[in-house]
mmCIF file of C-alpha atoms and ligand atoms in Angstrom:
data_model
loop_
_atom_site.group_PDB
_atom_site.id
_atom_site.type_symbol
_atom_site.label_atom_id
_atom_site.label_comp_id
_atom_site.label_asym_id
_atom_site.label_seq_id
_atom_site.Cartn_x
_atom_site.Cartn_y
_atom_site.Cartn_z
ATOM 1 C CA MET A 1 57.055 36.397 106.410
ATOM 2 C CA ALA A 2 58.860 39.553 107.770
ATOM 3 C CA ASP A 3 59.033 42.925 107.887
ATOM 4 C CA ILE A 4 61.979 45.357 106.880
ATOM 5 C CA ILE A 5 61.450 49.333 108.371
ATOM 6 C CA LEU A 6 63.784 51.799 106.522
ATOM 7 C CA ARG A 7 64.887 54.660 108.506
ATOM 8 C CA LYS A 8 63.852 58.241 108.422
ATOM 9 C CA ASN A 9 64.436 58.948 104.764
ATOM 10 C CA GLU A 10 66.703 55.590 103.531
ATOM 11 C CA ASP A 11 63.751 55.046 101.726
ATOM 12 C CA LYS A 12 63.961 57.865 98.729
ATOM 13 C CA ARG A 13 66.799 56.346 96.699
ATOM 14 C CA ILE A 14 64.800 52.913 96.506
ATOM 15 C CA LYS A 15 61.477 55.331 95.365
ATOM 16 C CA LYS A 16 64.241 56.189 93.322
ATOM 17 C CA GLY A 17 64.427 52.900 91.598
ATOM 18 C CA HIS A 18 67.597 51.931 93.244
ATOM 19 C CA LEU A 19 67.448 47.982 93.647
ATOM 20 C CA TRP A 20 70.331 47.564 97.509
ATOM 21 C CA VAL A 21 68.953 48.465 100.963
ATOM 22 C CA PHE A 22 71.735 48.487 102.577
ATOM 23 C CA SER A 23 72.361 47.021 106.379
ATOM 24 C CA ASN A 24 72.728 50.504 107.599
ATOM 25 C CA GLU A 25 69.796 51.681 106.506
ATOM 26 C CA ILE A 26 66.939 49.547 108.362
ATOM 27 C CA SER A 27 65.306 50.850 111.673
ATOM 28 C CA LYS A 28 63.343 47.338 112.045
ATOM 29 C CA VAL A 29 63.388 44.130 111.038
ATOM 30 C CA ILE A 30 60.586 42.239 112.175
ATOM 31 C CA GLY A 31 59.963 38.784 112.342
ATOM 32 C CA GLU A 32 62.293 36.319 111.897
ATOM 33 C CA PRO A 33 63.020 36.176 107.947
ATOM 34 C CA LEU A 34 66.254 33.094 106.942
ATOM 35 C CA ASN A 35 68.813 34.324 104.729
ATOM 36 C CA GLY A 36 66.965 34.050 101.764
ATOM 37 C CA ASP A 37 63.314 34.723 102.432
ATOM 38 C CA ILE A 38 61.405 37.243 100.649
ATOM 39 C CA VAL A 39 60.758 40.287 102.967
ATOM 40 C CA ASP A 40 57.837 43.118 102.709
ATOM 41 C CA VAL A 41 60.425 47.206 103.054
ATOM 42 C CA TYR A 42 58.122 49.773 104.508
ATOM 43 C CA ASP A 43 58.949 53.571 104.745
ATOM 44 C CA TYR A 44 59.548 54.326 108.474
ATOM 45 C CA GLN A 45 55.827 55.677 108.010
ATOM 46 C CA ASN A 46 55.078 52.049 107.743
ATOM 47 C CA ASN A 47 54.246 52.764 103.990
ATOM 48 C CA PHE A 48 54.705 49.392 101.770
ATOM 49 C CA ILE A 49 57.367 50.447 99.090
ATOM 50 C CA ALA A 50 58.602 46.450 98.060
ATOM 51 C CA LYS A 51 59.457 43.288 98.398
ATOM 52 C CA GLY A 52 63.520 41.673 97.855
ATOM 53 C CA PHE A 53 65.596 39.364 99.179
ATOM 54 C CA TYR A 54 66.674 39.350 102.460
ATOM 55 C CA ASN A 55 70.635 38.820 103.623
ATOM 56 C CA LYS A 56 71.736 39.251 107.220
ATOM 57 C CA HIS A 57 74.962 38.481 105.446
ATOM 58 C CA SER A 58 75.666 40.727 103.008
ATOM 59 C CA LEU A 59 76.113 44.999 103.335
ATOM 60 C CA ILE A 60 73.389 44.462 101.029
ATOM 61 C CA SER A 61 70.241 43.402 103.214
ATOM 62 C CA VAL A 62 67.440 43.743 100.795
ATOM 63 C CA ARG A 63 68.050 42.880 96.767
ATOM 64 C CA ILE A 64 64.411 44.043 95.868
ATOM 65 C CA ILE A 65 62.558 42.326 93.333
ATOM 66 C CA SER A 66 59.429 43.613 92.983
ATOM 67 C CA LYS A 67 57.031 46.758 93.950
ATOM 68 C CA GLN A 68 53.704 45.008 93.604
ATOM 69 C CA LYS A 69 52.729 43.792 97.126
ATOM 70 C CA GLU A 70 51.291 40.225 94.876
ATOM 71 C CA PHE A 71 53.573 38.198 92.370
ATOM 72 C CA ASP A 72 53.719 34.922 91.149
ATOM 73 C CA LEU A 73 57.855 34.834 91.436
ATOM 74 C CA ARG A 74 57.873 31.599 88.702
ATOM 75 C CA GLU A 75 56.017 34.280 86.416
ATOM 76 C CA LEU A 76 57.567 37.133 86.987
ATOM 77 C CA PHE A 77 61.570 35.496 86.753
ATOM 78 C CA GLU A 78 60.107 34.256 83.698
ATOM 79 C CA GLN A 79 58.430 36.830 82.259
ATOM 80 C CA ARG A 80 61.683 38.731 82.868
ATOM 81 C CA ILE A 81 64.441 35.841 81.506
ATOM 82 C CA ILE A 82 62.208 36.282 78.262
ATOM 83 C CA SER A 83 61.770 39.662 78.268
ATOM 84 C CA ALA A 84 66.037 40.065 78.745
ATOM 85 C CA TYR A 85 66.193 37.608 76.221
ATOM 86 C CA ASN A 86 64.619 38.957 73.068
ATOM 87 C CA PHE A 87 65.955 42.623 73.999
ATOM 88 C CA ARG A 88 69.698 39.801 72.236
ATOM 89 C CA LYS A 89 67.879 38.735 69.955
ATOM 90 C CA LEU A 90 66.379 42.411 68.618
ATOM 91 C CA ILE A 91 69.917 43.909 68.693
ATOM 92 C CA TYR A 92 71.938 40.538 67.785
ATOM 93 C CA PRO A 93 69.304 38.770 65.440
ATOM 94 C CA ASN A 94 72.399 36.655 64.123
ATOM 95 C CA ARG A 95 74.469 36.079 67.663
ATOM 96 C CA ASN A 96 73.544 32.947 69.383
ATOM 97 C CA SER A 97 76.324 33.607 72.110
ATOM 98 C CA PHE A 98 75.572 36.646 74.120
ATOM 99 C CA ARG A 99 75.400 38.473 78.109
ATOM 100 C CA LEU A 100 71.857 36.440 78.702
ATOM 101 C CA VAL A 101 71.126 38.365 81.413
ATOM 102 C CA PHE A 102 72.471 41.287 83.358
ATOM 103 C CA SER A 103 72.042 41.276 87.220
ATOM 104 C CA GLU A 104 70.046 44.023 88.769
ATOM 105 C CA SER A 105 70.218 45.946 85.275
ATOM 106 C CA ASP A 106 67.699 42.533 84.157
ATOM 107 C CA LEU A 107 65.610 43.054 87.579
ATOM 108 C CA LEU A 108 66.801 39.632 88.167
ATOM 109 C CA PRO A 109 68.903 40.504 91.803
ATOM 110 C CA GLY A 110 72.246 38.340 92.232
ATOM 111 C CA LEU A 111 71.974 37.106 88.613
ATOM 112 C CA ILE A 112 74.405 36.359 85.442
ATOM 113 C CA ILE A 113 73.824 34.181 82.439
ATOM 114 C CA ASP A 114 75.757 33.990 79.887
ATOM 115 C CA LYS A 115 75.026 31.932 76.755
ATOM 116 C CA TYR A 116 76.721 30.541 74.245
ATOM 117 C CA ASN A 117 75.246 29.007 71.753
ATOM 118 C CA ASP A 118 73.344 26.088 73.519
ATOM 119 C CA THR A 119 75.272 26.215 76.126
ATOM 120 C CA TYR A 120 74.147 28.278 79.178
ATOM 121 C CA VAL A 121 77.495 29.480 82.035
ATOM 122 C CA LEU A 122 75.154 31.279 85.400
ATOM 123 C CA GLN A 123 77.102 33.105 88.029
ATOM 124 C CA VAL A 124 74.425 33.422 91.862
ATOM 125 C CA TYR A 125 75.563 36.535 93.946
ATOM 126 C CA SER A 126 72.571 36.274 95.532
ATOM 127 C CA VAL A 127 70.493 33.613 98.327
ATOM 128 C CA GLY A 128 67.305 34.793 97.679
ATOM 129 C CA MET A 129 68.506 33.919 93.986
ATOM 130 C CA GLU A 130 70.866 30.606 95.073
ATOM 131 C CA ARG A 131 67.514 29.123 97.051
ATOM 132 C CA LYS A 132 65.187 29.768 93.843
ATOM 133 C CA ILE A 133 67.480 28.721 91.463
ATOM 134 C CA ASP A 134 65.887 25.729 90.120
ATOM 135 C CA ILE A 135 63.123 27.621 88.477
ATOM 136 C CA ILE A 136 65.409 29.537 87.202
ATOM 137 C CA ILE A 137 66.587 26.197 85.479
ATOM 138 C CA GLU A 138 63.748 25.038 84.891
ATOM 139 C CA ILE A 139 62.820 27.664 82.189
ATOM 140 C CA LEU A 140 66.554 28.095 80.842
ATOM 141 C CA ASP A 141 66.145 24.175 79.885
ATOM 142 C CA LYS A 142 61.694 24.787 79.012
ATOM 143 C CA LYS A 143 61.379 27.639 77.452
ATOM 144 C CA LEU A 144 64.860 28.024 75.994
ATOM 145 C CA LYS A 145 66.022 24.925 75.986
ATOM 146 C CA ALA A 146 69.099 25.076 76.885
ATOM 147 C CA GLN A 147 71.670 22.050 76.843
ATOM 148 C CA ASN A 148 74.106 22.646 79.172
ATOM 149 C CA ILE A 149 73.504 24.742 81.905
ATOM 150 C CA PHE A 150 76.283 25.324 84.427
ATOM 151 C CA SER A 151 77.126 28.227 87.051
ATOM 152 C CA LYS A 152 80.843 29.353 86.935
ATOM 153 C CA ASN A 153 80.950 31.968 90.055
ATOM 154 C CA ASP A 154 83.818 34.533 91.572
ATOM 155 C CA GLU A 155 84.464 33.717 95.217
ATOM 156 C CA TYR A 156 85.637 36.995 95.896
ATOM 157 C CA PHE A 157 81.477 38.192 95.193
ATOM 158 C CA ARG A 158 79.995 34.719 96.498
ATOM 159 C CA GLN A 159 81.985 36.038 100.163
ATOM 160 C CA LEU A 160 80.794 38.809 100.074
ATOM 161 C CA GLU A 161 77.260 37.841 100.023
ATOM 162 C CA GLY A 162 78.069 34.812 102.674
ATOM 163 C CA LEU A 163 77.982 32.275 100.402
ATOM 164 C CA SER A 164 79.891 28.689 100.574
ATOM 165 C CA VAL A 165 82.194 28.860 97.521
ATOM 166 C CA GLU A 166 81.928 26.313 94.772
ATOM 167 C CA ASP A 167 80.447 25.735 91.822
ATOM 168 C CA LYS A 168 77.276 23.648 90.064
ATOM 169 C CA ILE A 169 75.982 21.242 86.471
ATOM 170 C CA TYR A 170 72.762 21.832 86.723
ATOM 171 C CA LYS A 171 72.422 20.018 83.000
ATOM 172 C CA GLY A 172 73.999 18.167 80.971
ATOM 173 C CA GLU A 173 78.275 18.647 81.016
ATOM 174 C CA MET A 174 80.581 21.261 80.808
ATOM 175 C CA ARG A 175 82.719 20.891 77.476
ATOM 176 C CA GLN A 176 84.058 23.629 74.554
ATOM 177 C CA GLU A 177 82.036 26.024 71.953
ATOM 178 C CA ILE A 178 82.748 27.063 68.677
ATOM 179 C CA ILE A 179 81.031 30.622 69.513
ATOM 180 C CA SER A 180 80.937 33.458 67.475
ATOM 181 C CA ASP A 181 80.642 37.376 67.799
ATOM 182 C CA GLY A 182 78.928 37.956 65.295
ATOM 183 C CA GLU A 183 82.187 38.831 62.840
ATOM 184 C CA VAL A 184 85.063 35.882 65.160
ATOM 185 C CA ASN A 185 84.596 32.851 65.764
ATOM 186 C CA TYR A 186 86.329 31.537 69.239
ATOM 187 C CA LYS A 187 86.721 28.019 71.559
ATOM 188 C CA ILE A 188 86.057 28.512 74.426
ATOM 189 C CA ASP A 189 87.325 26.190 77.146
ATOM 190 C CA PHE A 190 84.907 26.789 80.316
ATOM 191 C CA LYS A 191 87.544 25.307 81.874
ATOM 192 C CA SER A 192 90.571 26.982 82.101
ATOM 193 C CA ALA A 193 88.883 30.700 81.171
ATOM 194 C CA HIS A 194 87.981 33.877 82.874
ATOM 195 C CA LYS A 195 84.810 35.189 83.933
ATOM 196 C CA THR A 196 81.666 32.210 82.437
ATOM 197 C CA GLY A 197 84.400 32.438 79.370
ATOM 198 C CA PHE A 198 84.228 35.022 77.659
ATOM 199 C CA TYR A 199 84.339 39.082 77.746
ATOM 200 C CA PHE A 200 80.969 40.136 76.376
ATOM 201 C CA ASP A 201 81.661 43.254 77.036
ATOM 202 C CA GLN A 202 83.649 44.214 75.327
ATOM 203 C CA CYS A 203 81.802 43.116 71.741
ATOM 204 C CA ASP A 204 80.770 46.197 70.770
ATOM 205 C CA ASN A 205 83.643 48.001 71.254
ATOM 206 C CA ARG A 206 85.853 46.234 69.380
ATOM 207 C CA LEU A 207 83.561 45.848 66.230
ATOM 208 C CA PHE A 208 84.012 49.308 66.864
ATOM 209 C CA VAL A 209 87.328 48.817 66.567
ATOM 210 C CA SER A 210 87.875 46.860 64.098
ATOM 211 C CA LYS A 211 87.098 49.722 61.305
ATOM 212 C CA PHE A 212 90.072 51.629 62.366
ATOM 213 C CA CYS A 213 92.538 48.934 61.600
ATOM 214 C CA LYS A 214 92.282 48.633 57.577
ATOM 215 C CA ASP A 215 95.219 48.124 56.447
ATOM 216 C CA LYS A 216 97.037 48.788 60.173
ATOM 217 C CA ASP A 217 100.018 47.780 62.124
ATOM 218 C CA VAL A 218 97.273 47.312 65.061
ATOM 219 C CA LEU A 219 98.542 45.772 69.204
ATOM 220 C CA ASP A 220 96.188 44.451 71.450
ATOM 221 C CA CYS A 221 97.543 44.845 74.570
ATOM 222 C CA PHE A 222 96.159 42.465 77.297
ATOM 223 C CA CYS A 223 94.262 40.266 74.592
ATOM 224 C CA ASN A 224 93.155 37.161 76.801
ATOM 225 C CA ALA A 225 91.288 35.166 73.368
ATOM 226 C CA GLY A 226 92.393 38.070 70.831
ATOM 227 C CA GLY A 227 88.646 39.179 70.786
ATOM 228 C CA PHE A 228 89.741 43.674 69.405
ATOM 229 C CA GLY A 229 93.191 41.989 67.548
ATOM 230 C CA LEU A 230 91.225 39.561 65.922
ATOM 231 C CA ASN A 231 88.093 41.657 64.580
ATOM 232 C CA ALA A 232 90.969 43.795 63.417
ATOM 233 C CA ALA A 233 92.256 41.593 60.615
ATOM 234 C CA LYS A 234 88.752 39.959 60.127
ATOM 235 C CA GLN A 235 88.460 43.994 58.937
ATOM 236 C CA GLY A 236 92.099 43.835 57.062
ATOM 237 C CA ALA A 237 94.719 44.890 59.424
ATOM 238 C CA LYS A 238 97.680 44.576 58.046
ATOM 239 C CA SER A 239 99.044 42.644 61.109
ATOM 240 C CA VAL A 240 98.053 42.267 64.324
ATOM 241 C CA THR A 241 100.202 42.196 67.161
ATOM 242 C CA PHE A 242 98.709 40.071 70.393
ATOM 243 C CA VAL A 243 100.080 40.826 74.106
ATOM 244 C CA ASP A 244 99.164 38.732 77.450
ATOM 245 C CA SER A 245 100.904 37.553 80.207
ATOM 246 C CA SER A 246 99.032 34.268 80.235
ATOM 247 C CA LYS A 247 100.975 31.693 78.252
ATOM 248 C CA LYS A 248 97.588 30.010 78.235
ATOM 249 C CA GLU A 249 95.599 32.843 77.292
ATOM 250 C CA ILE A 250 98.445 33.947 74.201
ATOM 251 C CA GLU A 251 98.026 30.458 73.148
ATOM 252 C CA ASN A 252 94.400 30.360 72.463
ATOM 253 C CA ALA A 253 94.161 34.188 70.460
ATOM 254 C CA GLU A 254 96.863 32.208 68.214
ATOM 255 C CA PHE A 255 94.536 29.449 68.148
ATOM 256 C CA ASN A 256 91.311 31.815 67.705
ATOM 257 C CA PHE A 257 93.018 33.326 64.701
ATOM 258 C CA LYS A 258 94.152 30.162 62.507
ATOM 259 C CA LEU A 259 90.785 29.149 63.466
ATOM 260 C CA ASN A 260 89.056 31.489 61.136
ATOM 261 C CA ASN A 261 91.358 31.844 58.743
ATOM 262 C CA PHE A 262 93.644 35.219 59.248
ATOM 263 C CA SER A 263 96.174 35.006 57.312
ATOM 264 C CA CYS A 264 97.723 39.263 58.012
ATOM 265 C CA LYS A 265 101.420 39.405 59.635
ATOM 266 C CA SER A 266 100.549 38.053 63.421
ATOM 267 C CA LYS A 267 102.701 37.723 65.992
ATOM 268 C CA PHE A 268 102.017 36.638 69.176
ATOM 269 C CA VAL A 269 103.672 37.863 72.611
ATOM 270 C CA GLU A 270 103.949 36.009 75.985
ATOM 271 C CA ALA A 271 104.864 38.734 78.089
ATOM 272 C CA ASP A 272 103.878 41.931 80.987
ATOM 273 C CA VAL A 273 102.322 44.245 78.926
ATOM 274 C CA PHE A 274 104.317 47.632 80.113
ATOM 275 C CA ASP A 275 107.780 45.458 79.819
ATOM 276 C CA PHE A 276 106.707 45.046 76.523
ATOM 277 C CA LEU A 277 105.436 48.926 75.440
ATOM 278 C CA GLN A 278 108.908 49.773 77.345
ATOM 279 C CA ASN A 279 110.628 47.582 74.988
ATOM 280 C CA CYS A 280 109.067 48.607 72.347
ATOM 281 C CA LEU A 281 110.415 52.852 73.373
ATOM 282 C CA LEU A 282 113.644 51.315 73.640
ATOM 283 C CA THR A 283 113.025 49.001 69.674
ATOM 284 C CA ASN A 284 111.239 52.442 68.025
ATOM 285 C CA GLU A 285 108.440 50.290 66.509
ATOM 286 C CA LYS A 286 105.793 51.926 65.770
ATOM 287 C CA TYR A 287 102.235 50.723 66.083
ATOM 288 C CA ASP A 288 98.903 52.095 64.361
ATOM 289 C CA VAL A 289 95.941 52.035 66.651
ATOM 290 C CA ILE A 290 96.460 50.381 70.280
ATOM 291 C CA ILE A 291 94.248 48.819 72.536
ATOM 292 C CA VAL A 292 95.307 48.647 76.344
ATOM 293 C CA ASP A 293 92.456 46.890 78.288
ATOM 294 C CA PRO A 294 94.245 45.529 81.715
ATOM 295 C CA PRO A 295 92.331 43.947 84.553
ATOM 296 C CA ALA A 296 90.735 46.006 86.767
ATOM 297 C CA PHE A 297 93.937 47.539 88.780
ATOM 298 C CA ALA A 298 91.484 49.284 92.078
ATOM 299 C CA LYS A 299 89.629 46.085 92.669
ATOM 300 C CA ASN A 300 88.559 48.769 95.578
ATOM 301 C CA LYS A 301 87.892 52.354 96.741
ATOM 302 C CA LYS A 302 91.580 51.724 98.730
ATOM 303 C CA SER A 303 94.037 50.687 95.588
ATOM 304 C CA LEU A 304 92.327 53.947 93.158
ATOM 305 C CA PRO A 305 95.430 56.212 93.486
ATOM 306 C CA ALA A 306 97.635 53.449 92.860
ATOM 307 C CA ALA A 307 95.495 52.854 90.396
ATOM 308 C CA ILE A 308 95.354 55.815 89.036
ATOM 309 C CA LYS A 309 98.800 55.231 88.303
ATOM 310 C CA GLY A 310 98.916 52.167 87.223
ATOM 311 C CA TYR A 311 96.382 53.643 84.331
ATOM 312 C CA GLU A 312 98.970 56.627 83.835
ATOM 313 C CA LYS A 313 101.560 54.976 83.323
ATOM 314 C CA LEU A 314 99.984 52.243 80.175
ATOM 315 C CA ASN A 315 98.427 55.259 78.743
ATOM 316 C CA ARG A 316 101.650 57.169 78.191
ATOM 317 C CA LEU A 317 104.351 53.718 77.583
ATOM 318 C CA ALA A 318 100.608 52.944 74.836
ATOM 319 C CA MET A 319 100.826 56.675 73.773
ATOM 320 C CA SER A 320 104.967 56.895 73.567
ATOM 321 C CA VAL A 321 104.512 54.060 70.363
ATOM 322 C CA LEU A 322 101.496 55.449 68.379
ATOM 323 C CA ASN A 323 103.088 56.678 64.781
ATOM 324 C CA ASP A 324 102.009 59.933 64.043
ATOM 325 C CA ASN A 325 97.516 59.490 63.234
ATOM 326 C CA GLY A 326 97.896 57.002 65.595
ATOM 327 C CA ILE A 327 94.955 55.911 67.386
ATOM 328 C CA LEU A 328 94.595 54.503 70.375
ATOM 329 C CA PHE A 329 92.031 53.171 72.560
ATOM 330 C CA SER A 330 92.172 52.313 76.205
ATOM 331 C CA SER A 331 89.827 50.779 78.744
ATOM 332 C CA SER A 332 89.485 50.394 82.064
ATOM 333 C CA CYS A 333 86.460 47.920 83.844
ATOM 334 C CA SER A 334 87.757 49.652 87.954
ATOM 335 C CA TYR A 335 84.107 49.781 88.839
ATOM 336 C CA HIS A 336 85.727 52.272 91.469
ATOM 337 C CA LEU A 337 87.384 54.404 89.007
ATOM 338 C CA LYS A 338 84.381 56.789 87.237
ATOM 339 C CA GLU A 339 84.639 58.028 83.714
ATOM 340 C CA GLU A 340 85.766 62.048 84.793
ATOM 341 C CA VAL A 341 88.789 60.487 86.963
ATOM 342 C CA PHE A 342 89.376 57.809 84.176
ATOM 343 C CA ILE A 343 89.135 60.517 81.315
ATOM 344 C CA SER A 344 92.198 62.804 82.590
ATOM 345 C CA ILE A 345 94.215 60.324 83.439
ATOM 346 C CA ILE A 346 94.288 59.721 78.970
ATOM 347 C CA ASN A 347 94.241 63.865 79.610
ATOM 348 C CA ASN A 348 97.067 64.234 81.804
ATOM 349 C CA ALA A 349 99.368 60.951 79.801
ATOM 350 C CA ALA A 350 98.823 62.645 76.853
ATOM 351 C CA ASN A 351 99.602 66.434 78.368
ATOM 352 C CA LYS A 352 103.407 64.096 80.140
ATOM 353 C CA LEU A 353 104.355 63.789 76.596
ATOM 354 C CA LYS A 354 103.265 66.927 75.970
ATOM 355 C CA LYS A 355 100.900 66.654 73.551
ATOM 356 C CA LYS A 356 96.627 66.645 72.885
ATOM 357 C CA ALA A 357 94.427 63.830 73.588
ATOM 358 C CA GLN A 358 91.672 64.117 71.343
ATOM 359 C CA LEU A 359 88.393 62.540 72.669
ATOM 360 C CA PHE A 360 86.323 61.214 69.548
ATOM 361 C CA TYR A 361 84.641 58.162 71.414
ATOM 362 C CA PHE A 362 83.666 57.566 74.759
ATOM 363 C CA ASN A 363 81.615 54.051 76.488
ATOM 364 C CA ASN A 364 80.313 52.381 78.192
ATOM 365 C CA ALA A 365 80.527 47.712 78.443
ATOM 366 C CA SER A 366 78.479 46.836 75.539
ATOM 367 C CA LEU A 367 74.200 46.476 74.473
ATOM 368 C CA ASP A 368 73.399 43.176 76.824
ATOM 369 C CA HIS A 369 75.194 45.133 79.698
ATOM 370 C CA PRO A 370 72.413 47.772 79.855
ATOM 371 C CA PHE A 371 72.191 50.148 83.130
ATOM 372 C CA LEU A 372 69.682 51.491 85.596
ATOM 373 C CA PRO A 373 70.322 54.797 85.618
ATOM 374 C CA SER A 374 68.889 54.375 89.653
ATOM 375 C CA MET A 375 71.857 52.294 90.734
ATOM 376 C CA GLU A 376 75.436 53.584 88.589
ATOM 377 C CA GLU A 377 76.259 50.330 90.684
ATOM 378 C CA THR A 378 74.823 48.459 87.523
ATOM 379 C CA VAL A 379 77.723 50.817 85.239
ATOM 380 C CA TYR A 380 81.716 49.191 85.195
ATOM 381 C CA LEU A 381 83.343 49.856 81.942
ATOM 382 C CA LYS A 382 84.707 52.627 80.187
ATOM 383 C CA PHE A 383 86.009 52.367 77.070
ATOM 384 C CA ALA A 384 87.606 55.985 74.994
ATOM 385 C CA GLY A 385 89.242 56.294 71.270
ATOM 386 C CA VAL A 386 91.379 58.962 71.722
ATOM 387 C CA ARG A 387 94.194 60.518 68.982
ATOM 388 C CA ILE A 388 97.230 61.765 70.220
ATOM 389 C CA LEU A 389 97.634 65.217 68.502
ATOM 390 C CA ASN A 390 101.538 66.562 68.132
HETATM 391 N N1 LIG B 1 90.972 42.069 75.728
HETATM 392 C C1 LIG B 1 90.256 41.299 76.600
HETATM 393 C C2 LIG B 1 89.685 41.322 77.391
HETATM 394 C C3 LIG B 1 91.393 41.266 78.824
HETATM 395 S S1 LIG B 1 91.130 40.562 79.623
HETATM 396 C C4 LIG B 1 89.130 41.020 75.877
HETATM 397 O O1 LIG B 1 88.918 41.538 74.433
HETATM 398 O O2 LIG B 1 88.031 40.334 75.620
HETATM 399 C C5 LIG B 1 92.563 40.538 80.254
HETATM 400 C C6 LIG B 1 93.697 40.141 80.525
HETATM 401 O O3 LIG B 1 95.279 40.943 80.974
HETATM 402 C C7 LIG B 1 93.927 39.094 81.076
HETATM 403 O O4 LIG B 1 93.878 38.084 80.054
HETATM 404 C C8 LIG B 1 95.225 38.596 81.800
HETATM 405 O O5 LIG B 1 96.138 37.151 81.190
HETATM 406 C C9 LIG B 1 95.757 39.669 80.934
HETATM 407 N N2 LIG B 1 96.959 41.047 81.859
HETATM 408 C C10 LIG B 1 96.692 40.953 83.695
HETATM 409 N N3 LIG B 1 98.254 41.144 83.987
HETATM 410 C C11 LIG B 1 99.631 41.032 82.599
HETATM 411 C C12 LIG B 1 100.148 41.661 82.542
HETATM 412 N N4 LIG B 1 100.906 42.463 83.880
HETATM 413 N N5 LIG B 1 100.064 42.035 80.896
HETATM 414 C C13 LIG B 1 100.662 41.618 80.333
HETATM 415 N N6 LIG B 1 98.719 40.627 80.261
HETATM 416 C C14 LIG B 1 98.410 40.973 81.310
#
C-alpha cells in the first residue's frame, strides 16, 4: 500500500469533488506503487482524503475511486454499475441501448460502457480500471446478462495513459446489432462505426430537433448514421437531405432510412459540408431546418483559434442557406471550446450576415451523459437552437 502526499493547497479541488490528482500536485510518494495500484491520498498535513488508482505515466497521477478508507472494490463497482443502469432505465424506460457508464461522471474512472441491446462495448482509459476489468466483465455478465462484451478504444486516450493500443473481445462476438433510440432503428456495424458504434450523446437533441421538422425541408449536415435527419423523417419532415464526407456513413444513413420504411423525399449526399453549403448558396437552394454537428475542430488548446474560425464559417454558411423563419441547430463537441465562446461564434456569424441570432435553446449531451459540477472535464458537448432574425 502506497501513500501520495499532496502539496499545500492542492487538496482543495479534490475536497470539492474533483476526481483527478495531477502529477505536479504531488509532494511525495511513499512506497513504490505500481501503475494501476490503489493508493491513499493525503493532504500536506497528512490527513487522509481519498483512495484512487495510481499511474506514474500519466499527467493524471491519481484517479479517485472513493473517499472511504475501507471498501470492497467488487461491491463498489457493482453498486455503481447497477445504480448507473437503474438511472438509465428511469430516464429511458423504453430503451435497451444507451450509454450505461460515463466514466468519472458515474464514479467509474476511465471506463465508458455503451449498451447495444445485450451487447456491451467498453472503452478503458485508466490503467487501474484495465487491471480490474475482470470484475467489470463479471458484473456485466452475471448481473446484466450480457451476451457480447468487447472494447473499441480510441488510440489517443489509451496512449495518454500509457496503455497499449488494443481492443479485446471479453465475451461472445463482435456482430452487428439493430438498435432503437426510442423512435428510430439503426444498424450498428461495430467494425466500421465511429466511437463505440453510435453517437448516443445526441439522442435527446435529435428528439428535440424533430419537433420542429413536420412539413419542413430539413438538412442534416455531418449526418453520420443519420440520427438527426431520421428523427426528422419520423416526425413528418417534407424532405430530408443527408450530407457526410464519408461514403460508408452516407450508405449507412441511407440503409437506416430504408430500415425504418420512411417515405418522405430524401437525398443522400457524399460531400464536404463546406463545399455543399457553398454550392447551395450558388444555386439558391434553401432549407427550413438545418443541423450542423461537425467532428471536434479543436482537438487541443493550441488548435482552438483555427477551430473558432472554422465554426464561425460553418455557422455563417448554414445561416445563409436558411429560409426566412428557418431554424439552425448547431453543435460542437470540442471540449476546449467553452460554452460562452461557442455562443459568441453563433452571434458573430449572424452579425457578419447583418442578421440577429435569437437563441431559444441550449443543451449539452443526453441525460445518459451526466456531468459532475465539480469536474468541468465531464462536459464537452454544446448544442444550440437558433432562429435567425432579419
Ligand atoms: N450528427 C451525427 C454525428 C456526427 S459525427 C449523429 O447525430 O450521429 C461527425 C461526422 O462528420 C462523421 O460522420 C464524419 O464522417 C463527418 N465529417 C467530418 N468532416 C466532414 C466534412 N468536412 N464534411 C462532411 N462530413 C464530415
